[in-house]
Amino acid sequence: MRTNNNSGKVFAVLAIGVAAIAILSLFAFDSVLSGASSPSTNVIASATVNSVCLMSISNTAIDFGLVSPTVSTATSNIVAIIDNGGNAPANVLVAGGNWISGSSNFYVANTLWNPTSASAGVGNSLALYAGLASLVDTLIQIPAPTLLIPTTSNNLYFGVGIPAGTPPGIYTQNIVYGYNCNGGGATAIATNTVATVNVPSTCFIGVSTNTINFGTINPGANVPTNHLVTVQDPGGNIAANIMVDGYNWQSGSNSFGVTNTLWDVSTDVTYLGNALLLAPSGLTDTHLQTPAPTISNPTTTNNIYFGLGIPSGAVAGAYTQNIIIENSC
Amino acid sequence: MVFSIEKEMRVIGLFAIFALFAIPSLAHAQIGERAGPLQFNVSIGGNETIPWTIFNNGNSTVYFVTYVGALQQSDNQITPTIVLMPVNGSIAAHSSIDLNITVYMPAQNQPGRGSWSTILQVIQTSNQTASGGSAVIMAGLAKAMDIVSKLPPPTTTTIPTMITQSESIFPLGSAAIAIVVALIALGAAGYMLSQHKKRTARKRARKAPAKRARRRPAARRSSARRSRTPRARSSARTTRRRRRKR
């Protein structure tokens, strides 16, 4: 019984509460409905949306890796230029500084840019940056973003060629990116981006002549060690040791030894010098060097001289020999 | 082939002047390499491969052959084997090629004992035909190469775990099964004991009112019956119901 009375009271309280809520809601709804007919004040808002470009770049560092002198990389290092929610088209502008490594440097124009990925040596030379006015219009356009496509972008590709004789080292270059928004003036996007290239020590070899004609020589006779071959390093950046060896003289089935050929680091008026040894195991260090080329002197040389003596009793014939001259660094 | 400046000027006047300024573009193919020896540190019984990059910075294709110098026997160790690939080939203008040098270290050698050196050579082969009494000059590159041996790296051995049919059904093992069975049995026993206690308590509760009723005098009993109000009777019913539920 007591329980029935308590539940009855609870039910009564709940019923009263629901009724009150219903009545209050009715009043609130009624006031909303009648609002249209009651007097009110209209506020007209207006705004002007500017034409803007909100530009950024995808990466502030380019690393070309290990590139030797006289070698060019493919124009394939990519940087994306991005409009993050603007509403106007923009053209990409670019310029840069010279490559620097300590006291060594080479010119900015050795960096190439291109609107598409390209093979080595293909592209446009980067201009030297000297203020916003020096930024070059790449004619690469970043389309205007829209509500449906709020971010747009386009790519710029870079490559580098290392000049002959560039000293070894890690070189860095500053690249400046800019844009002109909707045909306006130049504005910088990023001015502190860095490109890096590591130039290793490298040597090359070239020779001034493919043949030495010793002429006609009698058995037992010889010619002076004065036949010049100029050994070159056309574009490296480090001194190289000159090494020589050779093969036996051959004429059909007849031959005589390689050691009858002499070499020397200076010209001789007589048949003097060091005997050429049999290749490949006889490769000999002449202790002569082709000096390290430089950017201002990209090809260096040194001279080596050869002479020949015919051994007594050598069979008559037209003999030939291979002489091998090598640079080693 | 790069002709000397003196020869060019003697041969053709204007062309020589042009050649003087255009020598880099008219230069015959030249090969180059990065500086520094190739260092091999090869595990006993193992091998190591290092590339040797050869550049052609000329305007025409270069054809080449390679040579590997002999290794001297060292400190009673077996001489390793060197393989250079490719042994010959060509390098296009303004490009490069990697020659792969692989050293195989005999397993019988002792690590850290013995060292070997040799010279690798790349010779630019010429299509020049020498006439009688002539020497053909061929350009090339030489590369020093050093080899030492070392211990092989430690290997980790994984011992596979065998899973039998019985273990797959009863993964806990026989000891775990026994523990589980014991726990179940204990739990059942405890439940049965608690149920027995409850039944006993209910029986006692039912007997006690009857005993008290027998001990009470008749008048008290009848007055108790008469004085029982509906409320008292209801309370009694509730109590009996509660006892039954228990």
CSV table of C-alpha atoms in Angstrom, one decimal, chain B residues 13-128:
chain,number,residue,atom,x,y,z
B,13,GLY,CA,94.6,28.7,-91.3
B,14,LEU,CA,91.0,29.8,-90.6
B,15,PHE,CA,90.0,26.3,-89.6
B,16,ALA,CA,92.9,26.2,-87.2
B,17,ILE,CA,91.8,29.4,-85.6
B,18,PHE,CA,88.3,28.0,-85.3
B,19,ALA,CA,89.7,24.7,-84.0
B,20,LEU,CA,91.7,26.7,-81.4
B,21,PHE,CA,88.5,28.0,-79.9
B,22,ALA,CA,86.6,24.8,-80.4
B,23,ILE,CA,89.1,22.3,-79.2
B,24,PRO,CA,86.9,21.2,-76.3
B,25,SER,CA,84.1,20.3,-78.6
B,26,LEU,CA,86.4,18.7,-81.2
B,27,ALA,CA,88.4,16.8,-78.7
B,28,HIS,CA,88.5,13.1,-79.0
B,29,ALA,CA,86.9,11.0,-76.3
B,30,GLN,CA,88.6,11.1,-72.9
B,31,ILE,CA,88.0,8.8,-70.0
B,32,GLY,CA,88.2,9.7,-66.4
B,33,GLU,CA,87.8,8.3,-62.9
B,34,ARG,CA,87.2,9.5,-59.4
B,35,ALA,CA,90.3,9.6,-57.3
B,36,GLY,CA,91.3,7.3,-54.4
B,37,PRO,CA,92.0,3.6,-54.2
B,38,LEU,CA,89.3,0.9,-53.9
B,39,GLN,CA,89.4,-0.5,-50.4
B,40,PHE,CA,88.0,-4.0,-49.9
B,41,ASN,CA,87.3,-5.4,-46.4
B,42,VAL,CA,86.0,-8.8,-47.1
B,43,SER,CA,84.5,-11.3,-44.7
B,44,ILE,CA,86.2,-14.8,-44.6
B,45,GLY,CA,84.1,-17.0,-46.9
B,46,GLY,CA,82.3,-14.0,-48.3
B,47,ASN,CA,82.6,-11.5,-51.0
B,48,GLU,CA,82.3,-7.7,-51.6
B,49,THR,CA,81.5,-5.7,-54.7
B,50,ILE,CA,82.6,-2.1,-55.3
B,51,PRO,CA,81.8,-0.1,-58.4
B,52,TRP,CA,84.5,1.7,-60.3
B,53,THR,CA,82.9,4.5,-62.3
B,54,ILE,CA,84.5,5.5,-65.6
B,55,PHE,CA,83.5,8.7,-67.3
B,56,ASN,CA,83.6,9.7,-70.9
B,57,ASN,CA,83.5,13.4,-71.2
B,58,GLY,CA,84.3,13.4,-74.9
B,59,ASN,CA,82.0,13.8,-77.9
B,60,SER,CA,82.3,10.2,-79.2
B,61,THR,CA,81.8,6.7,-77.9
B,62,VAL,CA,84.8,5.1,-76.2
B,63,TYR,CA,85.6,1.4,-76.5
B,64,PHE,CA,87.6,-0.2,-73.7
B,65,VAL,CA,89.1,-3.3,-72.3
B,66,THR,CA,89.9,-4.0,-68.7
B,67,TYR,CA,92.8,-5.8,-66.9
B,68,VAL,CA,93.2,-7.0,-63.3
B,69,GLY,CA,96.7,-7.2,-62.0
B,70,ALA,CA,98.0,-10.2,-60.2
B,71,LEU,CA,97.8,-10.4,-56.4
B,72,GLN,CA,100.9,-11.4,-54.4
B,73,GLN,CA,100.6,-14.2,-51.9
B,74,SER,CA,100.4,-12.8,-48.4
B,75,ASP,CA,101.3,-14.2,-45.0
B,76,ASN,CA,100.4,-17.8,-45.9
B,77,GLN,CA,96.9,-16.9,-46.8
B,78,ILE,CA,95.1,-18.0,-49.9
B,79,THR,CA,94.9,-15.4,-52.5
B,80,PRO,CA,91.4,-14.0,-53.0
B,81,THR,CA,89.7,-14.1,-56.4
B,82,ILE,CA,88.9,-10.9,-58.2
B,83,VAL,CA,86.3,-10.6,-60.8
B,84,LEU,CA,85.9,-7.4,-62.9
B,85,MET,CA,82.8,-7.0,-65.0
B,86,PRO,CA,82.4,-6.1,-67.8
B,87,VAL,CA,85.8,-7.0,-69.2
B,88,ASN,CA,85.2,-4.8,-72.2
B,89,GLY,CA,82.6,-2.5,-73.6
B,90,SER,CA,81.8,1.0,-74.6
B,91,ILE,CA,80.9,4.3,-73.0
B,92,ALA,CA,78.7,6.7,-74.8
B,93,ALA,CA,79.7,10.3,-75.2
B,94,HIS,CA,79.1,12.4,-72.1
B,95,SER,CA,78.1,9.5,-70.0
B,96,SER,CA,79.6,7.0,-67.5
B,97,ILE,CA,79.7,3.3,-66.7
B,98,ASP,CA,80.2,1.4,-63.5
B,99,LEU,CA,82.7,-1.5,-63.6
B,100,ASN,CA,81.9,-3.9,-60.8
B,101,ILE,CA,84.8,-5.4,-59.0
B,102,THR,CA,84.0,-8.4,-56.8
B,103,VAL,CA,86.5,-9.9,-54.4
B,104,TYR,CA,85.9,-13.4,-53.1
B,105,MET,CA,87.8,-14.2,-49.8
B,106,PRO,CA,88.5,-17.9,-49.2
B,107,ALA,CA,86.9,-19.4,-46.2
B,108,GLN,CA,90.2,-21.0,-45.2
B,109,ASN,CA,91.9,-17.7,-44.6
B,110,GLN,CA,92.2,-16.2,-41.1
B,111,PRO,CA,90.5,-12.9,-40.5
B,112,GLY,CA,92.7,-9.9,-40.2
B,113,ARG,CA,95.7,-11.8,-41.5
B,114,GLY,CA,97.1,-11.0,-45.0
B,115,SER,CA,96.6,-8.0,-47.2
B,116,TRP,CA,96.7,-7.8,-51.0
B,117,SER,CA,97.2,-5.0,-53.4
B,118,THR,CA,97.0,-4.7,-57.2
B,119,ILE,CA,96.3,-2.3,-60.0
B,120,LEU,CA,93.1,-2.3,-62.1
B,121,GLN,CA,93.4,-0.9,-65.7
B,122,VAL,CA,90.9,0.4,-68.2
B,123,ILE,CA,92.4,0.8,-71.6
B,124,GLN,CA,90.8,2.9,-74.3
B,125,THR,CA,91.0,0.8,-77.4
B,126,SER,CA,91.8,2.6,-80.6
B,127,ASN,CA,90.7,1.9,-84.1
B,128,GLN,CA,93.9,3.5,-85.4
